[in-house]
Coordinates of C-alpha atoms in Angstrom, one line a residue:
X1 CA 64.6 121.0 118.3
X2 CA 61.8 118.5 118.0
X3 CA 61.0 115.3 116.4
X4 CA 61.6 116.8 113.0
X5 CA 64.6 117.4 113.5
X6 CA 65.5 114.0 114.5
X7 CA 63.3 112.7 111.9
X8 CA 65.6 114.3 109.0
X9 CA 68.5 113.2 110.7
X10 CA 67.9 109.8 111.1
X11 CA 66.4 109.6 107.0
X12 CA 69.6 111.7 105.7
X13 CA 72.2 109.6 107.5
X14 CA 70.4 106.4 106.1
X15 CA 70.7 108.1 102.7
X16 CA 74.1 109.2 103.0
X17 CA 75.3 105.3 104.0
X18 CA 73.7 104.4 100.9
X19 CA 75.6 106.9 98.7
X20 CA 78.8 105.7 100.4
X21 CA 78.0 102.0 100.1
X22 CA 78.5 101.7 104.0
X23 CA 75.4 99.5 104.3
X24 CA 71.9 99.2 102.8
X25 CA 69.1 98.7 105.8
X26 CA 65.6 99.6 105.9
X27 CA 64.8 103.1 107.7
X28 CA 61.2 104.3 108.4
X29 CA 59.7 108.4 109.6
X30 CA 58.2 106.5 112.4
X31 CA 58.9 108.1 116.1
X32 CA 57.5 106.4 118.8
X33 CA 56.5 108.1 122.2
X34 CA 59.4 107.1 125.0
X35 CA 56.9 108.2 127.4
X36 CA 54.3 106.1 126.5
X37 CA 53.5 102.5 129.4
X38 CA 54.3 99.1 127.6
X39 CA 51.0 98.4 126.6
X40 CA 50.3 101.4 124.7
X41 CA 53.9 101.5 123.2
X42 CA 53.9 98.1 122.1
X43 CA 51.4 98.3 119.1
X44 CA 53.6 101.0 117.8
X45 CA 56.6 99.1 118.0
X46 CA 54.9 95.6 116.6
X47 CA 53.6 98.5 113.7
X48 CA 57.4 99.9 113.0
X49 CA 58.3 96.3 113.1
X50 CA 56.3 95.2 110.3
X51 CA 57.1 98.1 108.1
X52 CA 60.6 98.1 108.4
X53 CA 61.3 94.1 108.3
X54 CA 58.7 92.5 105.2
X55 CA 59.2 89.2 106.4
X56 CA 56.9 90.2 109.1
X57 CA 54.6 92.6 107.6
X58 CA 51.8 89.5 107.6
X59 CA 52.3 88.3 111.3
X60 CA 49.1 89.4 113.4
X61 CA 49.6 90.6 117.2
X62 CA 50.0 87.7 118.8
X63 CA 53.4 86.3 117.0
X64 CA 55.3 89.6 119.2
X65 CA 56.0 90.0 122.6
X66 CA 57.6 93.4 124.2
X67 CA 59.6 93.6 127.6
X68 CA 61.5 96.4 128.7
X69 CA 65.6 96.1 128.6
X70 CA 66.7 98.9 130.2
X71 CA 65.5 102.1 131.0
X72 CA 68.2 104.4 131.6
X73 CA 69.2 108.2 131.9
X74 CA 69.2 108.6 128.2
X75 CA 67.9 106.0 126.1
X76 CA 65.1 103.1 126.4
X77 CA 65.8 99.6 125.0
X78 CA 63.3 97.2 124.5
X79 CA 63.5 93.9 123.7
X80 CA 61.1 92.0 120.8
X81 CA 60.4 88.7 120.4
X82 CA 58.5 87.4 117.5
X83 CA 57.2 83.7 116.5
X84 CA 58.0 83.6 112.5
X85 CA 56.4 81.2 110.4
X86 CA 58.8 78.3 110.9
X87 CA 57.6 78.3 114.6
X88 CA 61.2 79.8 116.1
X89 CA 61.4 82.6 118.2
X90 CA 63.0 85.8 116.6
X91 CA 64.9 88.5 118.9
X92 CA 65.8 92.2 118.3
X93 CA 66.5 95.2 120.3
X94 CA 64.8 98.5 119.4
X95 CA 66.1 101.5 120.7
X96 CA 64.5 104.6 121.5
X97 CA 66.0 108.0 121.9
X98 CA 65.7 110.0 125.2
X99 CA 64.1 113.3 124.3
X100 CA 65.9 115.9 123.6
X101 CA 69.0 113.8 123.8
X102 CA 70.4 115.4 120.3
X103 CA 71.4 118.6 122.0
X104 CA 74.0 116.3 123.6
X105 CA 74.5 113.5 120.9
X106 CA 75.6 113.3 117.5
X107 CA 73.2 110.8 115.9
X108 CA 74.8 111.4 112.6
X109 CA 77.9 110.3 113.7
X110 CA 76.8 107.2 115.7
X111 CA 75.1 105.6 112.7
X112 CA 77.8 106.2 110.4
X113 CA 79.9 104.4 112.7
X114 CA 78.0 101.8 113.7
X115 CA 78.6 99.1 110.6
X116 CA 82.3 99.6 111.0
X117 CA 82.2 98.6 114.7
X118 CA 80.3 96.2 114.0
X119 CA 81.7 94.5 111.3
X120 CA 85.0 94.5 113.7
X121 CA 83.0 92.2 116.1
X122 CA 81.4 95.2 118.7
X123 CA 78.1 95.9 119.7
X124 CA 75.1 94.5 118.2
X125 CA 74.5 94.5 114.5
X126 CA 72.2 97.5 113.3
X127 CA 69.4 96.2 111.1
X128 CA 67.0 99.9 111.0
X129 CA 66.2 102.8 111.6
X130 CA 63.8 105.6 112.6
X131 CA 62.6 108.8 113.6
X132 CA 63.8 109.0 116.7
X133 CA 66.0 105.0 117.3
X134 CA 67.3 102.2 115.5
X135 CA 66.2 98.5 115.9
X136 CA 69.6 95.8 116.3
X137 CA 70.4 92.3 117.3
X138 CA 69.3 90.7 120.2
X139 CA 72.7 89.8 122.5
X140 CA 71.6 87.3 124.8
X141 CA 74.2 88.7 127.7
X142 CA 74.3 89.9 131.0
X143 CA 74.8 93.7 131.7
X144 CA 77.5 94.0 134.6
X145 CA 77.7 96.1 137.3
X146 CA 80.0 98.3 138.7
X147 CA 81.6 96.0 140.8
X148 CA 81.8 93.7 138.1
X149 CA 84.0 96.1 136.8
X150 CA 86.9 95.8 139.7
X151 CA 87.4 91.9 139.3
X152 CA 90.6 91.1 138.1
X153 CA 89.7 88.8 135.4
X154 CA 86.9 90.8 133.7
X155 CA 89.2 94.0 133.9
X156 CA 91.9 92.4 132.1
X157 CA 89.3 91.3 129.5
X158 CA 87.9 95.0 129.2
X159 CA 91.1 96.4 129.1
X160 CA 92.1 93.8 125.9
X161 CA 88.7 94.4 124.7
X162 CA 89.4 98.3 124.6
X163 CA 92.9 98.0 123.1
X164 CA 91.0 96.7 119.8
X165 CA 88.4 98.9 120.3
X166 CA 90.8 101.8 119.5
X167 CA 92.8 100.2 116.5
X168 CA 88.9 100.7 114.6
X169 CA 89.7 103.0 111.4
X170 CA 85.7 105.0 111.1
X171 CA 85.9 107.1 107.9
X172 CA 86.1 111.2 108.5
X173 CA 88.3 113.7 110.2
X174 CA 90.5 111.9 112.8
X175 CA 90.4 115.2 115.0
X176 CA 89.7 114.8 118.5
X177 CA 86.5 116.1 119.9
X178 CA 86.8 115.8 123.8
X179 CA 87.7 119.8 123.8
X180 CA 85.3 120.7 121.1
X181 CA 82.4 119.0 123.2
X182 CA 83.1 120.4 126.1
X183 CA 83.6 123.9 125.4
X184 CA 79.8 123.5 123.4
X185 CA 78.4 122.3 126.4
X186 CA 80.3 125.3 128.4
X187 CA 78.6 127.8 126.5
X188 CA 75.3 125.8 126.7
X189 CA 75.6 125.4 130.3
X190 CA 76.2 128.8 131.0
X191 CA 72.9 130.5 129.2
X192 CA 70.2 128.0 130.9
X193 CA 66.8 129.1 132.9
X194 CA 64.7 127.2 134.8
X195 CA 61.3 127.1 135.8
X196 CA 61.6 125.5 139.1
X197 CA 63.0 128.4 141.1
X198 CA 65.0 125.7 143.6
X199 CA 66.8 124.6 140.1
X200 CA 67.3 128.2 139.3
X201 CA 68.9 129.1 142.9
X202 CA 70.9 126.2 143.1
X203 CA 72.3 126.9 139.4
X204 CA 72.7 130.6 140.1
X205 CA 75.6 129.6 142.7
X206 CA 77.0 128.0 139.4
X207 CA 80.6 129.9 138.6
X208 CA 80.9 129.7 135.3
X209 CA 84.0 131.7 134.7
X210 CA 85.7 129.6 137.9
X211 CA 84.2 126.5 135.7
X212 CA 85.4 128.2 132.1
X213 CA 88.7 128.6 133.6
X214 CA 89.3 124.9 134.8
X215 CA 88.5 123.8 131.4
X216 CA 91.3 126.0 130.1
X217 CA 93.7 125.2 132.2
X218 CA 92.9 121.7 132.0
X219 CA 93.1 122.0 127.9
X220 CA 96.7 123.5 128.2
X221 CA 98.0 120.5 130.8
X222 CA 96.9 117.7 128.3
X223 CA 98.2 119.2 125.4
X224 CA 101.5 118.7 127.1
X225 CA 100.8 115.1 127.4
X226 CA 100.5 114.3 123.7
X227 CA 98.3 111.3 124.1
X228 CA 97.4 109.3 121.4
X229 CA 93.9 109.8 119.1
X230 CA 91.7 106.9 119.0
X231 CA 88.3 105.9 118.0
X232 CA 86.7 106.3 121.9
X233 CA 83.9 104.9 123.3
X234 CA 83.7 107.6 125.5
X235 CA 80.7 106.3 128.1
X236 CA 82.3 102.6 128.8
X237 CA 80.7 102.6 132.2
X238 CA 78.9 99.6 133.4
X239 CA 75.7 99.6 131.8
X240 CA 77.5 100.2 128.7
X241 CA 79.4 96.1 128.8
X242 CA 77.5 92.9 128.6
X243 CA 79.2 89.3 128.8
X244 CA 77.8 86.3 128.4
X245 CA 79.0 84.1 130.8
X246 CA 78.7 80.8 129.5
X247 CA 80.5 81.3 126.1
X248 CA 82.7 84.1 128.2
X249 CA 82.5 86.8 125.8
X250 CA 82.0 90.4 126.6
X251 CA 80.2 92.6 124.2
X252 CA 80.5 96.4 124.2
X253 CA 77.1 98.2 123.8
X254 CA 75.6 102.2 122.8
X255 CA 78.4 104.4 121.0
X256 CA 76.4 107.0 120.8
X257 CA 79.2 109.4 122.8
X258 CA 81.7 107.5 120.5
X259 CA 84.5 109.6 118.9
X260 CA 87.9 110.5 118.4
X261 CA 89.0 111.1 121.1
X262 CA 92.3 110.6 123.8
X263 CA 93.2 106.7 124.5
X264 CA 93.7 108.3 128.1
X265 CA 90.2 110.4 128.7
X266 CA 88.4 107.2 127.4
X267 CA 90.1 105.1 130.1
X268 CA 89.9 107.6 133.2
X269 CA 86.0 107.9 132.0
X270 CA 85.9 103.6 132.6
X271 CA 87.5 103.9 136.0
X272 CA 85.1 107.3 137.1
X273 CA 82.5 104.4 136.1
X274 CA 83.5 102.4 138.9
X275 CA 81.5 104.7 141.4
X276 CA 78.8 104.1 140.1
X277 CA 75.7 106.7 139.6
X278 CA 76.1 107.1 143.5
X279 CA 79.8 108.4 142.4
X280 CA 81.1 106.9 145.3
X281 CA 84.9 107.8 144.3
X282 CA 86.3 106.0 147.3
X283 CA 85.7 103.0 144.2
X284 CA 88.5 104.5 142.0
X285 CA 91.2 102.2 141.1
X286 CA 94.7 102.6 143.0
X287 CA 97.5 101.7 141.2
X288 CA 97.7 98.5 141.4
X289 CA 94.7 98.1 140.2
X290 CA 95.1 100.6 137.6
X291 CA 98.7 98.9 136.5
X292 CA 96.5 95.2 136.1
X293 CA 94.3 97.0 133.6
X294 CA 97.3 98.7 131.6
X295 CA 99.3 95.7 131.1
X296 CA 96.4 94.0 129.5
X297 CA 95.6 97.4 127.5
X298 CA 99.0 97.5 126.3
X299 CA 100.3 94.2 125.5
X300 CA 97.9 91.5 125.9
X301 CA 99.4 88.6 125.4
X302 CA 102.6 89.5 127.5
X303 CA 101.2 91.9 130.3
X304 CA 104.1 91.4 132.6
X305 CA 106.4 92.1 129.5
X306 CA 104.8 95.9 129.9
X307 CA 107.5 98.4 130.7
X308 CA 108.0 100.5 134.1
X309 CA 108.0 103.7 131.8
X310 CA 105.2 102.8 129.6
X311 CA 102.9 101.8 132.6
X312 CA 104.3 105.5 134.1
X313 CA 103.4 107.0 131.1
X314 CA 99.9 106.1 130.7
X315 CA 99.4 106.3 134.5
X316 CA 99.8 110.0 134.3
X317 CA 98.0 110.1 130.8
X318 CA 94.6 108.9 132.4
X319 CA 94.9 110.4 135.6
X320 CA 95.3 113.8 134.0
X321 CA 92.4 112.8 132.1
X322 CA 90.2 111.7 134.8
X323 CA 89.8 115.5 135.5
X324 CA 88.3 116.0 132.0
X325 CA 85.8 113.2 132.4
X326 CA 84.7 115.0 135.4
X327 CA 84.4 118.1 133.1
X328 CA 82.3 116.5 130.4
X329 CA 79.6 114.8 132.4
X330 CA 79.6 117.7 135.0
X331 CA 78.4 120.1 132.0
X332 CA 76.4 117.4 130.2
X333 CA 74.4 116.8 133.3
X334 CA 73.3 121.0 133.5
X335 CA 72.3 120.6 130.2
X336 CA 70.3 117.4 130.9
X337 CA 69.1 119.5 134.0
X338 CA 66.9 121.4 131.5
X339 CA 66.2 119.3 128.6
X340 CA 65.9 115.6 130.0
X341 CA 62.3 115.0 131.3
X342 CA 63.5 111.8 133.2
X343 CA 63.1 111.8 136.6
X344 CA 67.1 112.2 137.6
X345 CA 68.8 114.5 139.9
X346 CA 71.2 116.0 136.7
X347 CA 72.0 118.8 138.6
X348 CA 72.9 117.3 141.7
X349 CA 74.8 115.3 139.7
X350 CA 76.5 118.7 138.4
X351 CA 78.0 119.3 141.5
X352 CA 79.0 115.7 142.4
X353 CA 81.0 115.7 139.8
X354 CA 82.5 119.0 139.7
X355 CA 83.3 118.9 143.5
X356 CA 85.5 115.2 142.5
X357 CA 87.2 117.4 140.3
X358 CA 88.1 120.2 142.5
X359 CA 89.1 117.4 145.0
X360 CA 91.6 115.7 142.7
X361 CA 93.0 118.6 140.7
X362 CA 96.1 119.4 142.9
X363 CA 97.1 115.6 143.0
X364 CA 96.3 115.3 139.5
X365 CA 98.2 118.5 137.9
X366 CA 101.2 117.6 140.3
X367 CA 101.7 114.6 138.9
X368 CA 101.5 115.7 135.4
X369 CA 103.7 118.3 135.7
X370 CA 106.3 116.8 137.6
X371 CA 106.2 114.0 134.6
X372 CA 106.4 116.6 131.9
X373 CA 109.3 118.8 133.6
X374 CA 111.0 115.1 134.1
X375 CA 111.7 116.0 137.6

């Protein structure tokens, strides 16, 4: 797929909002080059600028300035500043697209959900598209780090954050689409070749029927579980949550993995985010730990009022889930292996991910089934 592809995508879901009346904003064919050094990229971002936003169609070169956010595994957000003719500094975000990043990504379905988050006070407030991003807000936060994560306080405030995160209604099928994903991602996975014969040898001692089974088997466990369907954020790890500290609001960021999904796969994936990208597991919330977050998830403004068998109950829900989150990315990352051209170790990351899952199944399953048969 190349940048037509993405191109038609990002003009038809613009259109489609339109038709629905789910919000009006400008949208422009424009891609711009991810690869491309600051210098040369900012032009062509000062360029879409102009053409998307009128107001600043007139301003020469020297009203914008360009810095680089973030520059992630995926994505690469840059932030814009522009002197408007009152003399005040303007600030938005513009958001490219990794390449390749829609064999993994609905784009479709991030857009369309994007003004309903929004508008129920998360993330940044979209304000364009094109070709292959979309320009938003400016949120003058902090982006925490993993250990940021572990602190009492701020988990408690993530945890209430997520509760509301989940009541958000988005328009379509309510399904979930954890399974769906991963079974796509399974049969990608399976059928890659690489160029680099060391890839190749290292994915050749891939089993993918000892990999097609765990899924299975992991399917059929969960089912048991009958945990609730929410609206997911799916990737909450920590590059993902910004808070500014002075007004002491936290902001959740990117929902491009967003879905419906299983309140207790979108938790396990937060606490697998407490290793890190060094998946350092020893990092992994114990109970206690784990407990402090669900009372706060649960019932915010009484968290000691929380139940023994309700804080069981979702225990064992996310813990069985932790196994799927190790699933998902473990898949994602082969595919990634093949079509990211960022300079990551994806299919190292394959097996660091799948070997946590092999080293937590027994205890995981156990505890699952022992809760379902009521022993």
């Amino acid at each position: 797929m190349g940048a037509e592809h993405k191109i038609r995508n990002a003009m038809e879901v613009a259109e489609e909002a339109r038709e629905e009346g789910i919000f009006v904003i400008p949208s422009s064919p424009l891609t711009l080059d991810i690869s491309l050094p600051l210098p040369l990229l900012k032009p062509r971002v000062t360029g879409l600028c102009r053409e998307l936003f009128k107001k600043w169609s007139h301003l020469d070169d020297s009203c914008f300035s360009i810095e680089t956010v973030s520059g992630g595994i995926t994505n690469l957000l840059l932030k814009l500043s522009v002197r408007e003719d009152n003399g005040n500094d303007a600030f938005v975000t513009v958001r490219m697209y990794g390449p390749n990043t829609e064999y993994v990504i609905d784009r479709k379905q991030e857009l369309l959900a994007l003004p309903y988050l929004s508008a129920a006070g998360f993330g940044a407030e979209l304000l364009g598209v094109f070709g292959n991003g979309m320009v938003q807000s400016f949120i003058n936060a902090r982006t925490l780090s993993p250990s940021d994560m572990t602190k009492p306080k701020l988990a408690a405030e993530i945890a209430r954050q997520l509760c509301k995160f989940h009541q958000v209604e988005i328009p379509g099928s309510k399904e979930p689409q954890l399974w769906n994903d991963i079974f796509k991602f399974l049969e990608s996975a399976s059928a890659l070749k690489f160029d680099d014969s060391e890839k190749q040898m290292k994915y050749d001692t891939i089993s993918f029927r000892e990999v097609s089974d765990a899924v299975k088997e992991l399917k059929v466990l969960t089912d048991l579980l009958h945990a609730p369907v929410v609206y997911a954020h799916n990737d909450l790890l920590s590059g993902n949550l910004m808070r500014n500290d002075d007004e002491e609001k936290l902001y959740f960021i990117d929902f491009e993995y967003g879905s419906y999904s299983y309140r207790g796969y979108d938790i396990a994936n937060h606490f697998n985010e407490y290793a890190g990208f060094d998946c350092d597991y020893s990092l992994y919330p114990d109970k206690d730990a784990q407990y402090h977050f669900f009372r706060n998830y649960l019932q915010a403004d009484k968290p000691n009022e929380v139940t023994d068998k309700d804080l069981e109950a979702l225990y064992i829900e996310t813990n069985t889930f932790r196994l799927a989150s190790h699933l998902f990315w473990g898949l994602w990352a082969l595919i990634q292996a093949k079509m990211s051209p960022i300079d990551f170790d994806y299919l190292g990351y394959f097996f660091l991910r799948y070997s946590e899952y092999k080293k937590q199944k027994e205890m995981c399953f156990s505890l699952a089934q022992r809760y379902i048969s009521g022993s």
